Amino acid sequence: MHKLQDGYTRFREDVYPARARLFSRLATDHRPGTLFIGCSDARVVPELITQSDPGELFVIRTAGNLVPAYGPGSDGVAASIEYAVAVLGVRDIVVCGHTACGAMTVLAEGHDLGAAPVIADWLRHADASRARAAAAPAGSGADRVTTLVRANVAAQLQNLATHPSVTRALAEGVIALHGWVFDIGAGTVETIDDALAVS
Ligand code: ZN
């Protein structure tokens, strides 16, 4: 906790004064251009990877960067998507997976989740990802986890498109969806070109 307190002290003394005009404008102006949906993994920091300032990214982070398909009832992910798209009017949505993802490793390697029923339930939102990975052509050189990471980004973009606000924005041509995979060790982003291909 000391590290957080020291960081806040540095923010107050050095960072905030240098960016005071930006924060003053942001106090009454929230117009991010991009909804960034990433994994909760501590190593994948959206603002760092994209060198974005405060106010530029609307961020949702979930375990495995999973986006439950739209359905009855409400949840925090669905509400945040609707707010970003229908209220804030973001023009781009990035779904970003990453190498060595814990959630994808559990699925790709078939770990026992008997003692973690909540995680097991949440990871059902990756069922289509697993099906896509199983159908992926062999010989791509990627290991099972990386193959699933890529397939998962594509599947979650499909789920994203089931949310009415996203469906509407796509039909109106006012939004673009992007699939990324961040390689932690290399610091590179691979784009998933067939992200919206119908499987
Ligand atoms: Zn992850």
Tab-separated table of C-alpha atoms and ligand atoms in Angstrom:
chain	number	residue	atom	x	y	z
A	1	MET	CA	0.000	0.000	0.000
A	2	HIS	CA	2.974	2.302	0.624
A	3	LYS	CA	3.782	2.171	-3.077
A	4	LEU	CA	0.285	3.443	-3.920
A	5	GLN	CA	0.536	6.242	-1.383
A	6	ASP	CA	3.963	7.244	-2.666
A	7	GLY	CA	2.584	7.209	-6.196
A	8	TYR	CA	-0.293	9.470	-5.234
A	9	THR	CA	2.140	11.877	-3.600
A	10	ARG	CA	4.169	12.006	-6.830
A	11	PHE	CA	0.960	12.519	-8.810
A	12	ARG	CA	-0.064	15.472	-6.644
A	13	GLU	CA	3.370	17.078	-6.585
A	14	ASP	CA	4.631	16.468	-10.130
A	15	VAL	CA	2.095	14.990	-12.541
A	16	TYR	CA	-1.050	16.952	-11.742
A	17	PRO	CA	0.552	20.412	-11.788
A	18	ALA	CA	2.038	19.685	-15.213
A	19	ARG	CA	-1.352	18.559	-16.579
A	20	ALA	CA	-3.631	20.866	-14.595
A	21	ARG	CA	-5.205	22.424	-17.710
A	22	LEU	CA	-6.087	19.002	-19.094
A	23	PHE	CA	-7.714	17.902	-15.841
A	24	SER	CA	-9.539	21.222	-15.582
A	25	ARG	CA	-11.072	20.672	-19.034
A	26	LEU	CA	-11.857	17.025	-18.265
A	27	ALA	CA	-13.709	18.020	-15.117
A	28	THR	CA	-16.695	18.945	-17.278
A	29	ASP	CA	-15.905	17.189	-20.572
A	30	HIS	CA	-16.079	13.414	-21.051
A	31	ARG	CA	-15.808	12.587	-24.748
A	32	PRO	CA	-13.635	9.506	-25.249
A	33	GLY	CA	-13.229	8.387	-28.848
A	34	THR	CA	-12.601	4.727	-28.130
A	35	LEU	CA	-14.094	1.956	-26.012
A	36	PHE	CA	-11.225	-0.338	-25.052
A	37	ILE	CA	-12.206	-3.780	-23.750
A	38	GLY	CA	-9.230	-5.594	-22.318
A	39	CYS	CA	-8.307	-8.280	-19.842
A	40	SER	CA	-8.019	-7.446	-16.147
A	41	ASP	CA	-4.459	-8.800	-16.294
A	42	ALA	CA	-2.133	-6.343	-14.527
A	43	ARG	CA	0.402	-6.518	-17.357
A	44	VAL	CA	-1.939	-5.178	-20.014
A	45	VAL	CA	-2.372	-1.444	-19.432
A	46	PRO	CA	-4.527	0.146	-22.160
A	47	GLU	CA	-3.362	3.723	-21.677
A	48	LEU	CA	0.286	2.672	-21.689
A	49	ILE	CA	0.040	0.492	-24.806
A	50	THR	CA	-1.811	3.176	-26.756
A	51	GLN	CA	-0.122	6.166	-25.104
A	52	SER	CA	-3.536	7.667	-24.418
A	53	ASP	CA	-4.211	10.619	-22.168
A	54	PRO	CA	-6.878	10.710	-19.461
A	55	GLY	CA	-10.247	11.198	-21.149
A	56	GLU	CA	-9.362	9.389	-24.375
A	57	LEU	CA	-10.227	5.756	-23.604
A	58	PHE	CA	-13.404	4.408	-22.048
A	59	VAL	CA	-12.151	1.160	-20.544
A	60	ILE	CA	-13.839	-2.091	-19.581
A	61	ARG	CA	-11.576	-4.802	-18.206
A	62	THR	CA	-12.804	-8.302	-17.494
A	63	ALA	CA	-11.115	-11.629	-16.833
A	64	GLY	CA	-10.175	-12.968	-20.258
A	65	ASN	CA	-11.499	-9.820	-21.969
A	66	LEU	CA	-14.803	-11.636	-22.202
A	67	VAL	CA	-17.885	-9.760	-23.402
A	68	PRO	CA	-21.080	-11.666	-22.588
A	69	ALA	CA	-23.502	-11.661	-25.502
A	70	TYR	CA	-26.532	-9.444	-24.999
A	71	GLY	CA	-29.344	-11.099	-23.075
A	72	PRO	CA	-32.180	-10.512	-20.660
A	73	GLY	CA	-31.284	-8.792	-17.417
A	74	SER	CA	-28.568	-6.241	-16.972
A	75	ASP	CA	-24.961	-6.431	-15.959
A	76	GLY	CA	-22.097	-4.026	-15.585
A	77	VAL	CA	-20.421	-4.945	-18.851
A	78	ALA	CA	-23.607	-4.484	-20.907
A	79	ALA	CA	-24.399	-1.181	-19.199
A	80	SER	CA	-20.885	0.127	-19.783
A	81	ILE	CA	-21.022	-0.834	-23.474
A	82	GLU	CA	-24.362	0.909	-23.926
A	83	TYR	CA	-23.125	4.016	-22.131
A	84	ALA	CA	-19.947	4.230	-24.214
A	85	VAL	CA	-21.707	3.680	-27.542
A	86	ALA	CA	-25.178	5.209	-27.158
A	87	VAL	CA	-24.429	8.034	-24.737
A	88	LEU	CA	-20.767	8.944	-25.219
A	89	GLY	CA	-20.751	8.099	-28.927
A	90	VAL	CA	-17.391	6.360	-29.203
A	91	ARG	CA	-16.336	5.741	-32.809
A	92	ASP	CA	-14.050	2.756	-32.290
A	93	ILE	CA	-14.147	-0.318	-30.091
A	94	VAL	CA	-11.044	-2.402	-29.459
A	95	VAL	CA	-11.258	-5.874	-27.942
A	96	CYS	CA	-7.737	-6.680	-26.786
A	97	GLY	CA	-6.522	-10.114	-25.774
A	98	HIS	CA	-2.944	-10.880	-24.789
A	99	THR	CA	-0.311	-13.583	-24.688
A	100	ALA	CA	-0.062	-15.789	-21.591
A	101	CYS	CA	-3.630	-14.927	-20.568
A	102	GLY	CA	-4.521	-16.801	-17.391
A	103	ALA	CA	-8.158	-17.263	-18.370
A	104	MET	CA	-7.285	-18.634	-21.798
A	105	THR	CA	-4.565	-20.860	-20.334
A	106	VAL	CA	-7.089	-22.443	-17.970
A	107	LEU	CA	-9.335	-23.290	-20.905
A	108	ALA	CA	-6.664	-24.295	-23.398
A	109	GLU	CA	-4.971	-26.608	-20.915
A	110	GLY	CA	-8.191	-27.920	-19.355
A	111	HIS	CA	-7.398	-26.959	-15.761
A	112	ASP	CA	-9.743	-28.245	-13.050
A	113	LEU	CA	-12.032	-25.404	-11.924
A	114	GLY	CA	-13.951	-27.472	-9.372
A	115	ALA	CA	-12.806	-25.202	-6.551
A	116	ALA	CA	-13.504	-22.016	-8.531
A	117	PRO	CA	-17.163	-22.218	-9.584
A	118	VAL	CA	-17.536	-18.497	-10.261
A	119	ILE	CA	-14.573	-18.497	-12.629
A	120	ALA	CA	-15.883	-21.648	-14.320
A	121	ASP	CA	-19.260	-19.986	-14.836
A	122	TRP	CA	-17.721	-16.767	-16.213
A	123	LEU	CA	-15.490	-18.670	-18.635
A	124	ARG	CA	-18.576	-20.195	-20.281
A	125	HIS	CA	-18.634	-16.899	-22.199
A	126	ALA	CA	-15.611	-18.292	-24.036
A	127	ASP	CA	-17.380	-21.438	-25.285
A	128	ALA	CA	-17.555	-20.019	-28.812
A	129	SER	CA	-13.887	-19.046	-28.542
A	130	ARG	CA	-12.980	-22.670	-27.844
A	131	ALA	CA	-15.043	-23.828	-30.788
A	132	ARG	CA	-13.299	-21.324	-33.059
A	133	ALA	CA	-9.876	-22.403	-31.786
A	134	ALA	CA	-10.716	-26.068	-32.378
A	135	ALA	CA	-11.622	-25.213	-35.965
A	136	ALA	CA	-8.476	-23.144	-36.556
A	137	PRO	CA	-6.188	-24.494	-39.255
A	138	ALA	CA	-3.252	-26.486	-37.891
A	139	GLY	CA	0.327	-25.548	-38.647
A	140	SER	CA	0.092	-21.846	-37.860
A	141	GLY	CA	2.972	-22.238	-35.443
A	142	ALA	CA	0.982	-20.858	-32.527
A	143	ASP	CA	0.656	-22.832	-29.320
A	144	ARG	CA	-2.750	-23.817	-27.952
A	145	VAL	CA	-3.012	-20.834	-25.628
A	146	THR	CA	-2.147	-18.290	-28.306
A	147	THR	CA	-4.525	-19.929	-30.782
A	148	LEU	CA	-7.298	-19.638	-28.208
A	149	VAL	CA	-6.338	-16.032	-27.346
A	150	ARG	CA	-6.766	-15.074	-31.018
A	151	ALA	CA	-9.993	-17.032	-31.430
A	152	ASN	CA	-11.309	-15.484	-28.237
A	153	VAL	CA	-10.822	-11.939	-29.513
A	154	ALA	CA	-12.796	-12.814	-32.636
A	155	ALA	CA	-15.555	-14.513	-30.635
A	156	GLN	CA	-15.860	-11.632	-28.187
A	157	LEU	CA	-16.220	-9.167	-31.071
A	158	GLN	CA	-19.103	-11.301	-32.282
A	159	ASN	CA	-20.640	-11.128	-28.802
A	160	LEU	CA	-20.100	-7.377	-28.737
A	161	ALA	CA	-22.051	-6.975	-31.964
A	162	THR	CA	-25.138	-8.550	-30.331
A	163	HIS	CA	-25.552	-5.548	-28.038
A	164	PRO	CA	-28.297	-3.374	-29.543
A	165	SER	CA	-26.359	-0.114	-29.252
A	166	VAL	CA	-23.441	-1.690	-31.143
A	167	THR	CA	-25.709	-3.363	-33.719
A	168	ARG	CA	-27.344	0.006	-34.377
A	169	ALA	CA	-24.062	1.896	-34.654
A	170	LEU	CA	-22.667	-0.727	-37.031
A	171	ALA	CA	-25.796	-0.506	-39.221
A	172	GLU	CA	-25.443	3.273	-39.314
A	173	GLY	CA	-21.765	2.978	-40.191
A	174	VAL	CA	-20.679	5.177	-37.310
A	175	ILE	CA	-18.538	2.699	-35.418
A	176	ALA	CA	-15.669	0.346	-36.215
A	177	LEU	CA	-14.678	-2.770	-34.270
A	178	HIS	CA	-11.062	-3.867	-33.939
A	179	GLY	CA	-9.458	-7.049	-32.621
A	180	TRP	CA	-6.022	-6.880	-31.034
A	181	VAL	CA	-3.685	-9.326	-29.335
A	182	PHE	CA	-0.947	-7.745	-27.214
A	183	ASP	CA	2.296	-9.693	-26.897
A	184	ILE	CA	3.530	-8.881	-23.403
A	185	GLY	CA	7.136	-9.944	-23.890
A	186	ALA	CA	7.598	-8.299	-27.289
A	187	GLY	CA	5.456	-5.220	-26.620
A	188	THR	CA	3.713	-5.643	-29.967
A	189	VAL	CA	0.090	-5.684	-31.080
A	190	GLU	CA	-1.224	-8.172	-33.632
A	191	THR	CA	-4.480	-7.235	-35.308
A	192	ILE	CA	-7.061	-9.946	-35.811
A	193	ASP	CA	-8.137	-9.355	-39.401
A	194	ASP	CA	-10.963	-11.853	-39.575
A	195	ALA	CA	-12.428	-10.607	-36.335
A	196	LEU	CA	-15.915	-10.150	-37.697
A	197	ALA	CA	-15.900	-13.047	-40.121
A	198	VAL	CA	-18.972	-15.181	-39.615
A	199	SER	CA	-17.907	-18.516	-38.283
B	1	ZN	ZN	-5.853	-12.213	-19.608
